[in-house]
XYZ file of C-alpha atoms in Angstrom:
596
model
C -13.545 44.814 4.547
C -15.787 45.641 1.683
C -18.542 43.183 0.552
C -17.066 42.731 -2.780
C -14.305 40.773 -1.027
C -16.876 38.113 0.053
C -17.187 34.682 -1.724
C -20.737 33.748 -2.766
C -21.675 37.490 -3.413
C -21.816 37.040 -7.074
C -25.330 35.590 -6.278
C -26.677 38.510 -4.908
C -24.810 41.527 -6.066
C -24.284 42.772 -9.743
C -20.405 42.442 -10.772
C -19.132 45.100 -13.269
C -16.764 43.691 -15.853
C -13.953 46.408 -14.578
C -14.079 44.470 -11.434
C -13.177 41.060 -12.593
C -9.525 40.069 -13.522
C -9.230 38.135 -16.776
C -6.244 36.180 -18.601
C -6.031 39.518 -20.607
C -4.768 41.348 -17.602
C -1.795 39.225 -16.941
C 1.202 41.294 -16.230
C 4.516 41.196 -17.982
C 6.021 39.242 -15.312
C 3.188 36.730 -15.431
C 3.310 36.320 -19.136
C 7.241 35.669 -18.817
C 6.445 33.054 -16.089
C 3.784 31.471 -18.374
C 6.111 31.272 -21.259
C 9.025 29.629 -19.378
C 6.695 27.137 -17.947
C 5.345 26.457 -21.515
C 9.038 26.028 -22.685
C 9.662 23.561 -19.929
C 6.607 21.418 -20.797
C 7.161 21.422 -24.548
C 10.959 20.550 -23.918
C 10.839 17.950 -21.125
C 7.184 16.633 -20.748
C 5.437 16.647 -24.078
C 8.073 14.964 -26.209
C 8.195 12.044 -23.608
C 4.412 11.313 -23.285
C 4.951 7.715 -24.093
C 7.396 7.207 -21.356
C 4.584 8.465 -18.748
C 2.085 6.133 -20.518
C 4.635 3.123 -20.023
C 4.630 3.718 -16.341
C 8.073 5.215 -16.114
C 7.861 6.465 -12.596
C 11.634 7.185 -12.307
C 10.939 9.619 -15.168
C 8.084 11.405 -13.428
C 10.529 11.831 -10.426
C 13.328 12.997 -12.854
C 10.998 15.521 -14.232
C 9.965 16.799 -10.955
C 13.425 17.358 -10.016
C 14.078 19.428 -13.237
C 10.794 21.400 -12.289
C 12.439 22.066 -8.800
C 15.713 23.342 -10.258
C 13.884 25.774 -12.125
C 12.019 26.994 -9.128
C 8.604 25.859 -10.279
C 7.878 23.819 -7.237
C 8.382 26.940 -5.065
C 6.207 29.475 -6.630
C 3.659 29.356 -3.806
C 6.259 29.390 -1.083
C 7.055 32.524 0.948
C 10.739 33.638 0.095
C 12.006 33.237 3.550
C 11.511 29.413 3.101
C 13.352 29.153 -0.432
C 10.379 29.854 -2.533
C 9.450 32.391 -5.183
C 6.720 33.962 -3.024
C 4.322 34.654 -5.807
C 0.897 35.843 -5.502
C -2.042 33.448 -5.896
C -3.004 34.201 -9.485
C 0.775 33.479 -10.807
C 0.681 30.242 -8.795
C -2.503 29.402 -10.639
C -0.886 30.427 -13.957
C 2.027 27.979 -13.152
C -0.331 25.123 -12.105
C -2.342 25.704 -15.412
C 0.475 25.528 -17.971
C 2.563 22.866 -16.305
C -0.470 20.523 -16.430
C -1.465 20.385 -19.975
C 0.825 17.837 -21.215
C 0.125 14.827 -19.198
C -1.822 14.063 -15.909
C 0.805 11.779 -14.540
C 3.222 14.857 -14.265
C 0.454 17.132 -13.309
C -0.669 15.058 -10.608
C 2.767 14.706 -8.937
C 3.272 18.292 -9.430
C -0.114 19.266 -7.856
C -0.077 16.646 -5.018
C 3.651 17.842 -4.084
C 3.086 21.835 -4.335
C -0.347 21.590 -3.131
C -1.490 19.052 -0.365
C 2.011 18.008 0.149
C 3.762 21.311 1.152
C 1.072 23.698 1.582
C -0.235 22.155 5.021
C 3.297 22.904 6.443
C 3.408 26.428 4.878
C -0.157 27.335 6.383
C -0.264 25.421 9.465
C 3.289 24.861 10.453
C 5.278 26.401 13.329
C 8.251 28.509 12.508
C 10.587 25.514 13.407
C 8.520 23.128 11.275
C 8.559 25.531 8.126
C 12.242 26.098 8.479
C 13.026 22.481 8.644
C 10.713 21.157 5.796
C 9.735 23.808 3.355
C 13.079 24.768 1.819
C 13.738 21.299 0.900
C 10.156 20.784 -0.442
C 10.442 24.153 -2.430
C 13.401 23.199 -4.253
C 12.588 19.626 -5.028
C 15.426 17.928 -2.888
C 12.487 16.416 -1.249
C 9.147 15.606 -2.427
C 5.812 15.576 -0.317
C 2.845 13.327 -0.156
C -0.516 13.572 1.712
C -2.069 10.515 3.584
C -5.724 11.291 4.284
C -7.790 8.677 2.498
C -8.166 5.090 3.882
C -9.947 1.977 2.658
C -12.801 2.770 5.041
C -12.510 6.514 4.516
C -12.904 8.359 1.367
C -15.504 10.991 0.946
C -16.079 10.799 4.712
C -12.541 11.943 5.373
C -12.935 12.419 9.125
C -13.931 8.782 9.645
C -10.402 7.474 9.574
C -9.051 4.601 11.681
C -5.335 5.451 11.707
C -4.437 5.800 15.251
C -1.624 8.059 16.995
C -0.642 6.978 20.574
C 1.450 9.193 22.977
C 4.548 7.330 24.244
C 4.682 6.852 27.953
C 7.611 9.412 28.298
C 5.596 11.950 26.143
C 8.123 12.549 23.647
C 6.699 11.073 20.544
C 3.382 9.574 19.055
C 3.167 6.091 17.424
C 0.933 5.916 14.394
C -0.357 2.836 13.349
C -2.622 2.452 10.237
C -3.268 2.155 6.505
C -3.635 5.054 3.769
C -4.459 4.495 0.115
C -4.381 6.255 -3.163
C -1.375 8.018 -1.874
C 0.140 10.162 -4.855
C 3.938 10.441 -4.808
C 4.306 7.705 -2.231
C 6.951 5.952 -4.249
C 9.399 8.719 -4.261
C 8.340 11.280 -1.502
C 10.446 12.134 1.526
C 7.803 13.357 3.830
C 4.157 12.505 4.289
C 1.357 14.716 6.029
C -0.563 11.997 7.879
C -3.861 12.180 9.427
C -4.513 10.133 12.492
C -7.107 10.026 15.377
C -5.690 10.547 19.164
C -7.740 8.315 21.445
C -11.237 8.989 20.894
C -11.067 12.481 19.601
C -14.040 13.443 17.365
C -11.473 15.092 14.792
C -8.328 13.621 13.268
C -4.963 15.277 13.863
C -2.234 16.282 11.353
C 1.169 15.135 11.479
C 4.485 15.580 9.516
C 6.050 12.037 9.064
C 9.583 11.478 7.353
C 9.415 8.645 5.210
C 11.647 6.294 6.861
C 11.243 2.247 6.068
C 13.176 1.578 9.209
C 10.434 3.383 11.200
C 7.447 0.845 10.553
C 6.614 2.582 7.115
C 6.092 -0.029 4.382
C 4.153 0.170 0.922
C 2.159 -1.931 -1.514
C 3.228 -2.156 -5.026
C 2.274 0.561 -7.392
C -1.576 0.819 -8.372
C -2.555 -0.082 -11.919
C -4.897 2.675 -13.021
C -7.009 3.670 -15.775
C -5.071 7.040 -16.254
C -2.270 9.068 -14.800
C -0.373 5.868 -15.273
C 3.008 7.288 -14.272
C 2.089 9.127 -11.262
C 3.161 7.011 -8.393
C 0.105 6.167 -6.523
C 0.626 3.164 -3.426
C -0.904 2.250 -0.468
C 0.824 3.300 2.770
C 1.282 1.193 5.989
C 2.273 2.672 9.354
C 3.122 0.247 12.049
C 4.057 1.883 15.253
C 5.767 4.588 13.221
C 7.400 6.936 15.794
C 6.888 10.629 15.119
C 8.128 13.505 17.538
C 5.547 15.468 19.316
C 6.900 18.718 17.954
C 5.717 17.167 14.347
C 2.241 17.537 15.222
C 0.706 19.817 12.713
C -1.406 22.779 14.211
C -3.091 21.488 17.246
C -4.763 18.350 18.403
C -7.941 17.520 16.513
C -7.321 20.304 13.811
C -6.623 17.594 11.253
C -9.966 17.579 9.575
C -9.917 21.492 9.242
C -6.360 21.240 7.794
C -7.501 18.686 5.375
C -10.556 20.745 4.081
C -8.667 23.771 3.837
C -5.951 22.351 1.749
C -8.626 20.720 -0.348
C -10.051 24.075 -1.109
C -6.780 25.388 -2.541
C -6.437 22.087 -4.423
C -9.768 22.535 -5.742
C -9.182 25.603 -7.565
C -5.704 24.705 -8.720
C -7.172 21.170 -10.059
C -9.528 23.506 -12.060
C -6.492 25.409 -13.398
C -4.649 22.030 -13.971
C -7.606 21.054 -16.486
C -7.236 24.281 -18.459
C -4.134 23.899 -20.661
C -5.216 20.350 -21.335
C -8.264 21.498 -22.959
C -6.199 24.016 -24.925
C -3.806 21.292 -26.310
C -6.610 18.843 -26.987
C -8.697 21.550 -28.727
C -5.663 22.566 -30.816
C -4.816 19.087 -31.656
C -8.119 18.380 -32.923
C -8.420 21.425 -34.887
C -4.946 20.517 -36.418
C -6.087 17.156 -37.303
C -9.680 18.199 -38.686
C -7.768 20.621 -40.972
C -5.410 17.827 -42.278
C -7.749 14.856 -42.583
C -9.445 14.531 -45.857
C -12.628 12.776 -46.472
C -15.012 13.051 -49.516
C -12.214 15.168 -51.004
C -12.481 17.962 -48.133
C -10.913 18.529 -44.973
C -13.343 17.375 -42.290
C -12.870 20.787 -40.632
C -15.418 21.927 -43.243
C -18.200 19.486 -42.013
C -20.735 21.028 -39.503
C -20.787 18.048 -37.290
C -17.005 18.588 -36.725
C -17.301 22.334 -36.728
C -19.950 22.250 -33.990
C -17.594 20.122 -31.726
C -14.649 22.371 -32.204
C -16.767 25.389 -31.335
C -18.009 23.772 -28.127
C -14.490 22.376 -27.049
C -13.071 25.908 -27.424
C -16.007 27.828 -25.601
C -15.627 25.495 -22.498
C -11.952 26.231 -22.341
C -12.604 29.805 -22.733
C -15.119 29.840 -20.051
C -13.021 27.665 -17.619
C -10.215 30.204 -17.853
C -12.554 33.180 -17.540
C -14.025 31.739 -14.105
C -10.713 30.312 -12.722
C -8.726 33.425 -13.223
C -11.666 35.665 -11.743
C -11.858 33.640 -8.704
C -8.046 33.360 -8.293
C -7.704 37.181 -8.407
C -10.512 37.688 -5.869
C -8.666 35.280 -3.268
C -5.303 37.169 -4.201
C -7.080 40.653 -3.326
C -8.744 39.025 -0.163
C -5.109 37.782 0.985
C -3.708 41.184 0.498
C -6.567 42.823 2.393
C -6.198 40.533 5.271
C -2.214 41.146 5.477
C -2.889 44.932 5.141
C -5.125 44.468 8.338
C -2.061 43.012 9.838
C -2.619 39.245 9.575
C 0.136 36.944 9.169
C 0.609 35.628 5.615
C -0.310 32.238 6.883
C -3.364 33.319 8.229
C -4.471 35.568 5.405
C -3.968 32.965 2.793
C -6.105 30.627 4.809
C -8.737 32.789 5.270
C -8.458 34.376 1.827
C -8.985 30.716 0.141
C -11.668 29.709 2.490
C -13.570 32.734 1.932
C -14.011 31.683 -1.758
C -14.557 27.788 -0.797
C -17.869 28.146 -2.732
C -16.277 29.176 -5.837
C -13.394 26.643 -5.386
C -15.826 23.768 -5.510
C -17.918 25.496 -8.283
C -14.792 25.672 -10.263
C -13.395 22.027 -9.458
C -16.706 20.556 -10.812
C -17.185 22.708 -13.916
C -13.664 22.419 -15.267
C -13.229 18.764 -14.522
C -16.329 17.733 -16.448
C -15.318 20.088 -19.253
C -11.876 18.728 -19.759
C -13.608 15.170 -19.951
C -15.977 16.233 -22.332
C -13.280 17.980 -24.387
C -11.126 14.826 -24.454
C -14.072 12.730 -25.371
C -14.963 14.981 -28.517
C -11.237 15.209 -29.338
C -11.272 11.107 -29.778
C -14.418 11.455 -31.768
C -12.910 14.093 -34.197
C -9.867 11.840 -34.538
C -12.213 8.709 -35.254
C -10.520 5.321 -35.427
C -7.135 7.036 -34.919
C -8.559 8.804 -31.769
C -8.967 5.338 -29.936
C -5.321 4.322 -30.753
C -2.624 4.932 -28.234
C -0.567 6.427 -31.239
C -2.289 9.631 -30.895
C -2.560 11.712 -27.681
C -6.370 11.848 -27.361
C -6.905 8.428 -25.821
C -4.436 9.190 -22.880
C -5.894 12.893 -22.408
C -9.235 10.996 -21.935
C -8.012 8.555 -19.585
C -6.216 11.130 -17.561
C -9.103 13.404 -17.517
C -11.253 10.800 -15.620
C -9.617 11.136 -12.398
C -10.390 14.901 -12.142
C -14.251 14.299 -11.227
C -12.917 12.110 -8.063
C -9.884 13.481 -6.396
C -9.938 16.445 -4.263
C -13.510 15.625 -3.316
C -15.721 13.906 -5.855
C -18.034 16.263 -7.994
C -20.961 15.153 -6.018
C -19.411 15.905 -2.873
C -18.466 19.461 -4.304
C -21.932 20.120 -5.768
C -23.580 19.423 -2.300
C -20.814 21.522 -0.662
C -21.051 24.598 -2.845
C -24.799 24.929 -2.188
C -24.487 23.994 1.757
C -21.543 26.491 2.110
C -23.818 29.198 0.515
C -26.559 28.513 2.985
C -24.167 28.495 5.850
C -22.765 31.840 4.783
C -26.205 33.063 4.607
C -27.334 31.932 8.078
C -24.040 33.591 9.473
C -25.030 36.785 7.585
C -21.990 36.932 5.360
C -24.375 36.752 2.160
C -27.888 38.069 2.158
C -29.526 35.344 0.612
C -32.944 35.837 2.376
C -33.658 39.517 1.273
C -33.174 38.638 -2.600
C -35.052 35.656 -2.144
C -38.217 37.378 -0.521
C -37.870 39.839 -3.591
C -38.112 37.075 -6.306
C -41.163 35.740 -4.076
C -42.933 39.075 -4.373
C -42.058 39.404 -8.098
C -43.418 35.893 -8.696
C -46.715 37.232 -7.056
C -46.639 40.713 -8.909
C -47.666 41.447 -12.668
C -44.680 40.899 -14.918
C -43.531 44.010 -16.801
C -43.983 44.207 -20.431
C -41.712 46.966 -21.056
C -39.366 46.270 -23.855
C -35.924 46.913 -22.494
C -33.028 48.704 -24.553
C -30.682 45.923 -25.666
C -28.753 48.219 -27.878
C -25.508 47.910 -25.633
C -23.286 44.753 -25.946
C -24.526 42.000 -23.751
C -27.182 44.075 -22.240
C -29.885 41.248 -22.877
C -27.381 38.554 -21.936
C -26.504 40.263 -18.432
C -30.377 40.664 -17.875
C -30.771 36.978 -18.324
C -27.803 36.255 -15.887
C -29.602 38.254 -13.340
C -32.770 36.326 -14.122
C -30.943 32.970 -13.693
C -29.968 33.987 -10.131
C -33.583 34.541 -9.417
C -34.261 30.894 -10.567
C -31.526 29.864 -7.779
C -32.902 31.999 -5.240
C -36.518 30.735 -5.881
C -35.666 27.095 -6.004
C -33.095 27.267 -2.971
C -35.094 29.659 -1.075
C -38.308 27.551 -1.037
C -36.187 24.445 -0.398
C -34.439 26.158 2.637
C -38.080 27.310 3.943
C -39.623 23.705 3.335
C -36.782 21.668 4.775
C -34.688 23.815 6.943
C -31.790 22.086 8.576
C -33.023 18.759 6.918
C -32.170 20.082 3.525
C -28.763 18.012 3.775
C -30.756 14.841 3.395
C -32.411 16.028 0.202
C -29.330 15.332 -2.005
C -31.042 15.221 -5.334
C -32.414 18.809 -4.666
C -28.904 19.970 -3.634
C -27.520 18.576 -6.802
C -29.957 20.327 -9.069
C -29.640 23.579 -7.194
C -25.781 23.286 -7.344
C -25.856 22.921 -11.017
C -27.713 26.117 -11.461
C -25.271 27.690 -9.256
C -22.381 26.537 -11.250
C -24.010 27.658 -14.547
C -24.589 31.093 -13.040
C -20.949 31.544 -12.011
C -19.383 30.268 -15.361
C -21.861 32.119 -17.537
C -21.615 35.349 -15.741
C -17.496 35.099 -15.917
C -17.457 34.410 -19.571
C -19.724 37.358 -20.046
C -17.809 39.819 -17.867
C -14.393 38.715 -19.357
C -15.791 39.444 -22.992
C -17.395 42.651 -22.069
C -13.970 43.809 -20.558
C -12.085 42.523 -23.583
C -14.586 44.127 -26.127
C -14.341 47.597 -23.972
C -10.579 47.621 -24.455
C -10.056 45.979 -28.076
C -13.286 47.155 -29.580
C -16.340 44.684 -30.551
C -15.053 44.400 -34.208
C -11.922 42.746 -33.012
C -13.590 39.965 -30.510
C -16.427 38.785 -32.620
C -15.485 35.071 -31.850
C -15.016 35.706 -28.178
C -18.581 37.618 -28.283
C -19.991 34.415 -29.918
C -18.437 32.143 -27.208
C -19.979 34.014 -24.338
C -23.388 34.030 -26.063
C -23.105 30.312 -27.073
C -22.157 29.264 -23.387
C -24.994 31.353 -21.834
C -27.484 29.817 -24.307
C -26.389 26.213 -23.146
C -26.502 27.454 -19.376
C -30.058 28.615 -19.639
C -30.955 25.269 -21.093
C -29.393 23.557 -18.009
C -30.854 26.008 -15.773
C -34.313 25.316 -17.161
C -33.860 21.628 -16.829
C -32.530 21.530 -13.294
C -34.905 24.123 -12.118
C -37.881 22.209 -13.416
C -36.429 18.970 -11.804
C -36.329 20.770 -8.442
C -39.732 22.479 -8.652
C -41.518 19.438 -9.694
C -39.740 17.300 -7.108
C -40.639 19.265 -4.027
C -43.461 21.755 -4.709
C -47.030 21.043 -5.365
C -50.433 22.511 -6.551
C -50.540 26.279 -6.780
C -46.902 26.807 -5.290
C -45.546 24.455 -8.187
C -47.464 26.146 -11.051
C -46.342 29.515 -9.717
C -42.706 28.501 -9.561
C -42.868 26.630 -13.009
C -44.261 30.170 -14.499
C -41.423 31.856 -12.804
C -38.836 29.661 -14.391
C -40.248 30.166 -17.626
C -40.151 34.026 -17.313
C -36.699 33.785 -15.696
C -35.295 31.673 -18.512
C -36.717 33.546 -21.548
C -34.764 35.520 -24.252
C -36.322 38.474 -25.923
C -34.069 37.584 -28.967
C -32.752 34.149 -29.339
C -29.330 33.694 -30.646
C -28.666 32.073 -33.853
C -26.780 29.077 -32.391
C -25.226 27.619 -35.533
C -24.069 31.000 -36.896
C -22.364 31.581 -33.220
C -20.535 28.198 -33.699
C -19.777 28.886 -37.146
C -18.027 32.397 -36.043
C -16.050 30.497 -33.581
C -14.878 27.617 -35.889
C -13.962 29.886 -38.635
C -11.228 31.505 -36.259
C -10.176 28.002 -35.073
C -9.813 26.511 -38.432
C -8.028 29.558 -39.650
C -5.449 29.894 -36.874
C -5.038 26.122 -36.822
C -5.128 26.076 -32.985
C -6.904 27.063 -29.894
C -6.309 30.939 -30.150
C -8.275 32.738 -27.653
């Protein structure tokens, strides 16, 4: 399998724009799928936003049934189990556009189709899949996922829920308490993680929801956001589960949980995209209509700056999310071509890009929060009122930084997984890191590069930002070795550099590809967004690089690395940031919506 298909390679290889998939590459079929999902949301979900805000759980369930009737719950399910068997990109697309109206519905949808159904599709036996998946794919049944416990959150493998084999060996008895269980109030089947004996790792089980079988629940939780997403504590008291309902093998639960979360992470990034588009569109419309000092507020620079940044983040999030989704889809196809089962291929395909999944989860969940926050600000006092959709968007966005692994955990995972890949020889970090060291010792080149081609300078800067990461992370690995895990603040700084590299490179490559297809003159706004994103990314890399360097290097080493940082974050031609924002906002204001 070629190197191109490896996760984490973006850091040490140059990616050509022809090799990235972008939203402009959607097929006719994908565009039709997108439009039918938008139609469903605009008809069924968006007009009923207030019902979700008033905690109408029954309406969430009813909306899920409608989604099931349209086949939207089965997009990722193979056809032989009653699904549509669509490729990974198409499943991302559905997740993206179905999630933009309210976090309550998107959480129900994500929990059911992702962590509620997928563990059975990916780890189930043939019998288990035939029995459960068709019902889940059509929405006849709904799924929920029971991992978290009062004492086991981020440390998911520390759960206390027990599974004890019966004397006749026919079933397990499960006892324990699970919390924050999405869809608990209306689900038919749980994926439950419990520990058998003193096993090091937990084990997964498929448990049907039958109150007569020792299953009880607390009332619905009162939450800051996602108010009509059913979230309850679930108690198991000697709940009998047939031995054939064990998922995969004994002790494999932690692995199942982690792999389900990898898929969940990239899908969560997708689920934050249309929310950003809708919030941005709403803010643009309001800014165009709201008159102050005899002028629409969309003509004021302070507002224009916000609109440009909101649109840029949404466009960057799309660029990176669909780039990774297609890489995963290609990896799955390559595995299947080698004769692996679809189950195994999908598992390995997503696992391969776990670094990118974590990067996207962090970046896009933080962008959607900023977007909603600025949306409130543009609406002013009205934004703070429940009468406008901004305050619910802001509340709903807040959970995205917590579930599917907190952003702190994902930040540390992204760097940790990359270093593990390097140790296994899957990504050569050492070679490039040594080259950066040599470059730091050498005399800098004073040749003036030819920047006449679009993005020539920007791509050079991205290559230099990669050197910053290799310099900081390389030195940290040399210094701390296996103890690096203990230096969380350093890992966090390194991960922020990694995130900015992936996001900035993705937005530049998408726009370069678009400019080659449409001509630069037609995509001036996208070019402005790519340049604006990079400018801000360079600032973040500079700040986080400095924080890392001054915190773990001293004396000559520190001085040399700070000089390197300065060299690697330097522009030859600084962009005019205000002019870039003006270019973007002119288009938004003229179109009266997010239009990229």
